[in-house]
Every structure is written in structure tokens, then in C-alpha cells.
XYZ file of N, CA and C in Angstrom:
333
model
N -7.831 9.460 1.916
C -9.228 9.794 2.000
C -10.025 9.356 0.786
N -9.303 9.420 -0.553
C -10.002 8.815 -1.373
C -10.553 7.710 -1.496
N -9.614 6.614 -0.946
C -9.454 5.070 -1.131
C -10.356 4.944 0.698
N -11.267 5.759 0.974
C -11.655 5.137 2.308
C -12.875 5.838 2.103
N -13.728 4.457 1.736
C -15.258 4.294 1.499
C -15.858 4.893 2.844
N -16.879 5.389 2.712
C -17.736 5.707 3.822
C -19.461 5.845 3.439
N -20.521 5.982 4.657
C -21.791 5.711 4.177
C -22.080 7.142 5.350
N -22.647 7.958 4.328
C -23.342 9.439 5.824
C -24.511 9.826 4.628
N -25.892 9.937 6.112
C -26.922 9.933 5.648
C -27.753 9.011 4.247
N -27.250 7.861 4.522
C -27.813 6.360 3.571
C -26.831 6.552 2.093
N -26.186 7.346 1.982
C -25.555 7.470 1.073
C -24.053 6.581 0.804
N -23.288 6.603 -0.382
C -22.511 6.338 -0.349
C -20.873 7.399 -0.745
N -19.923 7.758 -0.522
C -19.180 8.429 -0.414
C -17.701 8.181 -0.053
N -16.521 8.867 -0.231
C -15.336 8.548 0.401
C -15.106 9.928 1.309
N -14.245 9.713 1.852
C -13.625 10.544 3.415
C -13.218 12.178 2.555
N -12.369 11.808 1.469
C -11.977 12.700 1.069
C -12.867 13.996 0.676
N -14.465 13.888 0.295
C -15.390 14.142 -0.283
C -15.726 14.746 0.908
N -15.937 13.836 1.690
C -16.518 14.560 3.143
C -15.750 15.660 3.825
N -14.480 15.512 3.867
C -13.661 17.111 3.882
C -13.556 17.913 2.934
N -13.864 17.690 1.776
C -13.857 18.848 0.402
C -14.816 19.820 0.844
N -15.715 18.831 1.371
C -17.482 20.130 1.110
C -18.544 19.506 2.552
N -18.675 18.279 2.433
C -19.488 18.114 3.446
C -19.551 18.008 4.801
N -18.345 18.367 5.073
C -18.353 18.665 6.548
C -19.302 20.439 6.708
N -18.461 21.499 5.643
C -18.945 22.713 5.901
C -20.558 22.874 5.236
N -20.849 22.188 4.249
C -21.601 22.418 3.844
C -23.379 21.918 4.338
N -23.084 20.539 5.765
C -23.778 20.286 6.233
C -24.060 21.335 7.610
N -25.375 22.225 7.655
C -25.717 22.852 8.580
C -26.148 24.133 7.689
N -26.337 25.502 8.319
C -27.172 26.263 7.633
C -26.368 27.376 7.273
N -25.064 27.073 7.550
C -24.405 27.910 6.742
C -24.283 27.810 4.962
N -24.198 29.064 4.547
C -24.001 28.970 2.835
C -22.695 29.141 2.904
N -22.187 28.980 1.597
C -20.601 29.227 1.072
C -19.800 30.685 1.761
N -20.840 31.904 0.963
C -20.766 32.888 1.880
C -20.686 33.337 3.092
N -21.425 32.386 3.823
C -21.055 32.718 5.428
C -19.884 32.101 5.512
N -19.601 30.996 5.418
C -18.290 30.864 5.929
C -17.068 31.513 5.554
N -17.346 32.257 4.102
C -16.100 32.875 3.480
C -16.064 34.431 4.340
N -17.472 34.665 4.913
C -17.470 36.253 5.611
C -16.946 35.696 6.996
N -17.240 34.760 7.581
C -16.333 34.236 8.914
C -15.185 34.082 8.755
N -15.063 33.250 7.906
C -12.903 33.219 7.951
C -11.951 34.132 7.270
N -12.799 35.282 6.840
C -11.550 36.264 6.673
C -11.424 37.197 7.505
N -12.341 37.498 8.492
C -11.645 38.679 9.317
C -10.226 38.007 9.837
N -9.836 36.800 10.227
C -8.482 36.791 10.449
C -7.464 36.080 9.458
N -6.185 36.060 9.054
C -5.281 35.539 8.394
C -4.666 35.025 9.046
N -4.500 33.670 9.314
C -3.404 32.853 10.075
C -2.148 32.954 9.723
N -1.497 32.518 10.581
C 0.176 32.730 10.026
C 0.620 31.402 9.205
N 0.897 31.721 8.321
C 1.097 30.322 7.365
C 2.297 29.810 7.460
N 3.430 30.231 7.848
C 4.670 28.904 8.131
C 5.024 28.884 6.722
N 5.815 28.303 6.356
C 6.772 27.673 5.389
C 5.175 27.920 4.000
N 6.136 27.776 2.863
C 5.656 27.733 1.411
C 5.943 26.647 0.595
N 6.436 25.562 1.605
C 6.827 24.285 0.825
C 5.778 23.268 1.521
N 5.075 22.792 -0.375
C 3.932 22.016 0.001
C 3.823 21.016 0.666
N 4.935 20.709 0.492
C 5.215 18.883 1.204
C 5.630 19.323 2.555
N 5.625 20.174 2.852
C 5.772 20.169 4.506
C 4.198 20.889 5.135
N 3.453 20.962 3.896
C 1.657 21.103 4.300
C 1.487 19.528 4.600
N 1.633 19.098 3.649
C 1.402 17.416 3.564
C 1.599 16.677 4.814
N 2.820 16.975 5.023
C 3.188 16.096 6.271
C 2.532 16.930 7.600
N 1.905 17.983 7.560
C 1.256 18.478 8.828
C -0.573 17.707 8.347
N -1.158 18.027 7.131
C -1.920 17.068 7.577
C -2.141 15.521 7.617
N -0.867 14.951 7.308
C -0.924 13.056 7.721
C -0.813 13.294 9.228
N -0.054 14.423 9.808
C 0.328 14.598 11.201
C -1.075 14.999 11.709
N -2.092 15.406 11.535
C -3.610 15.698 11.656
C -4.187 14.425 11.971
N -4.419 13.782 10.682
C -4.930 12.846 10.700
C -4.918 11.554 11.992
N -3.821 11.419 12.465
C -3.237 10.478 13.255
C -3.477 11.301 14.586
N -3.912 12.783 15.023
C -3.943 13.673 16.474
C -5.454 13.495 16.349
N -6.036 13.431 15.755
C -7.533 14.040 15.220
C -8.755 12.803 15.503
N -7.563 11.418 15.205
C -8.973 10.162 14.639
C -9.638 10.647 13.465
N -9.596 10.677 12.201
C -10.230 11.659 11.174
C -10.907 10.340 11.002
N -9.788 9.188 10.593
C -10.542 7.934 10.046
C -12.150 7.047 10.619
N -13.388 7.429 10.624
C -13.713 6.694 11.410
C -13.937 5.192 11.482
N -14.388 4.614 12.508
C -14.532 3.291 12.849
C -15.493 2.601 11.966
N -15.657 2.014 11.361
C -17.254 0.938 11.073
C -17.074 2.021 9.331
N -16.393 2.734 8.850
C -17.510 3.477 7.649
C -18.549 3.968 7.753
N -19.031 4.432 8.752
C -20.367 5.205 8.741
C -20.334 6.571 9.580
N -20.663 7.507 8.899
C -20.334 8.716 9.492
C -21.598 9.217 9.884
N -21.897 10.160 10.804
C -22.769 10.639 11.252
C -23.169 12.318 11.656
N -24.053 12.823 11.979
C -24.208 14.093 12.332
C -22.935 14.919 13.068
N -22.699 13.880 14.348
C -21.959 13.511 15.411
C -20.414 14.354 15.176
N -20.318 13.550 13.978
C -18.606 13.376 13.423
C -18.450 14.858 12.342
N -19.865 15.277 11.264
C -19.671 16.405 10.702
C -19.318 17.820 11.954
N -20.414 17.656 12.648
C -20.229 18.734 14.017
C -18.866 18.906 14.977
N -18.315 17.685 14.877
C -17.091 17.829 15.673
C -15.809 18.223 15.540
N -16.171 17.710 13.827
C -14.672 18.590 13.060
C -14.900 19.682 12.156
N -15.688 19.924 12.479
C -16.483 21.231 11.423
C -15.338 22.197 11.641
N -15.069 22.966 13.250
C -14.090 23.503 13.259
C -12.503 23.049 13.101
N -11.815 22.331 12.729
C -10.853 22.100 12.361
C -10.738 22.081 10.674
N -12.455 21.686 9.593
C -12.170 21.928 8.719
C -12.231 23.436 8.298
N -13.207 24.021 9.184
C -12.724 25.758 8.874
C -11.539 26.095 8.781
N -10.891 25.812 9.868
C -9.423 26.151 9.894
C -8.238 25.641 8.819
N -8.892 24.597 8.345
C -7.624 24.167 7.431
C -7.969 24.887 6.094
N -9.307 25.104 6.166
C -9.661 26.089 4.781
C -9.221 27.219 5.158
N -9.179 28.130 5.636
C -8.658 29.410 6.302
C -7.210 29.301 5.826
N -6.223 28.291 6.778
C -5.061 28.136 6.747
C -4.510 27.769 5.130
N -5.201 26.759 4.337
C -5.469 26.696 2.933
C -5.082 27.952 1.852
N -5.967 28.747 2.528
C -6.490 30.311 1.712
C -5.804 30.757 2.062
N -5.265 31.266 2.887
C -3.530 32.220 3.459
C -2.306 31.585 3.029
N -2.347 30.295 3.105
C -1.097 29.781 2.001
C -1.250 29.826 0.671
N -2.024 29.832 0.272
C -2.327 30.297 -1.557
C -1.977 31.469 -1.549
N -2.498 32.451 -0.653
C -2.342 33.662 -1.201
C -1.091 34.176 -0.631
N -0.138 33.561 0.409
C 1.136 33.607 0.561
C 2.109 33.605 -1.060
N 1.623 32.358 -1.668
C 2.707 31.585 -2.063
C 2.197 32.284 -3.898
N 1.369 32.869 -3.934
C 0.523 33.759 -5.421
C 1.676 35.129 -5.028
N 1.343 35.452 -3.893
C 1.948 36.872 -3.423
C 3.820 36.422 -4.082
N 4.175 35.560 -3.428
C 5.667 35.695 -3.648
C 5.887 35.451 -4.857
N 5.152 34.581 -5.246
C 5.450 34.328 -6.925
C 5.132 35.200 -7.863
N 4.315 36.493 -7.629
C 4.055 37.853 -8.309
C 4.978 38.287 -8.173
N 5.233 38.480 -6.665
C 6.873 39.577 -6.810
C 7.893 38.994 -7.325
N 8.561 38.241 -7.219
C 9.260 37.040 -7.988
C 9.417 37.613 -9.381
N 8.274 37.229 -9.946
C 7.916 37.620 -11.882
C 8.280 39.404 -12.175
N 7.706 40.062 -10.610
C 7.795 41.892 -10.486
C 9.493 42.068 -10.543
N 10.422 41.588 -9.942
C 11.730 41.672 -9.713
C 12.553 41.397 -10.990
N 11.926 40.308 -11.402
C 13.185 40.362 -12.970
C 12.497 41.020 -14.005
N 11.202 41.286 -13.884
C 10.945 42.410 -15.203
C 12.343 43.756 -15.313
């Protein structure tokens, strides 16, 4: 995502940028709303080994079309994956706080 130039709203940008922030951040939600939407639920997070996050999202990428065609992104393309980037932030935030949780108790056990 880094190394893949893109142009949304006359601008210039890479892919990666556009899933950090501008997918959620385009529309009228603030930071806050989305953080008061995605916690009423905790997804089930699966495994605590990062590289098997990794390989679920290259496995994304390739189900999804993330890459688009031509470099130019549009309204179109923020709106369509908006919900899948909620979810990976959600899913994101429950594996952090999975993998904080075990590593506290972890440090709690050999005191």
C-alpha cells in the first residue's frame, strides 16, 4: 500500500494512507463516532501471532480488489469499503487488547 501511488479528490496520496484514515475519516463521522460504534461489540480475535494477521490481510486484499484500477480513487471506492475498514479497526483493537491482556498476566505470574 505504500509503494501504490494513488490520486482521490485532485490530490496526491498512496493506498496505504487511504486505509490509515481516509477511508473513515471521509463522511461526517468524527473519530468519536466511530470509536462509540465499534465498541459495543468485541470480535473474536483468533490467534495472537502477528504474522498470521498479515497473511489474513494479503488474503483480503486479493477477496476484496483493494488495489484499484487506473490510480484514481473515488467517492465510490471510500463508501464501499468503509465497512470492511471499520471492521479491521475493530478487529485491530481486540487484538491489541488481546495480546496487552496476556502479556500483563504473563509479567502478573512471575512476579
Amino acid at each position: 500500500g505504500n509503494d501504490y501511488q494513488i490520486h482521490i479528490d485532485g490530490q496526491g496520496s498512496n493506498l496505504h494512507q487511504v486505509w490509515d484514515s481516509l477511508i473513515l475519516a471521509h463522511g461526517n463521522r468524527t473519530w468519536s463516532d466511530h470509536a462509540e460504534a465499534l465498541a459495543d461489540t468485541r470480535p473474536e480475535t483468533g490467534t495472537v501471532d502477528a504474522r498470521d494477521w498479515a497473511v489474513e490481510s494479503c488474503r483480503l486484499i486479493g477477496e476484496h480488489g483493494l488495489y484499484p484500477t487506473g490510480h484514481t480513487l473515488d467517492e465510490r471506492y471510500l463508501v464501499q469499503h468503509r465497512a470492511l475498514a471499520e471492521q479491521r479497526l475493530q478487529l485491530a483493537a481486540a487484538r491489541l487488547a488481546t495480546l496487552l491482556e496476556s502479556a500483563l498476566a504473563e509479567a502478573a505470574a512471575r512476579e
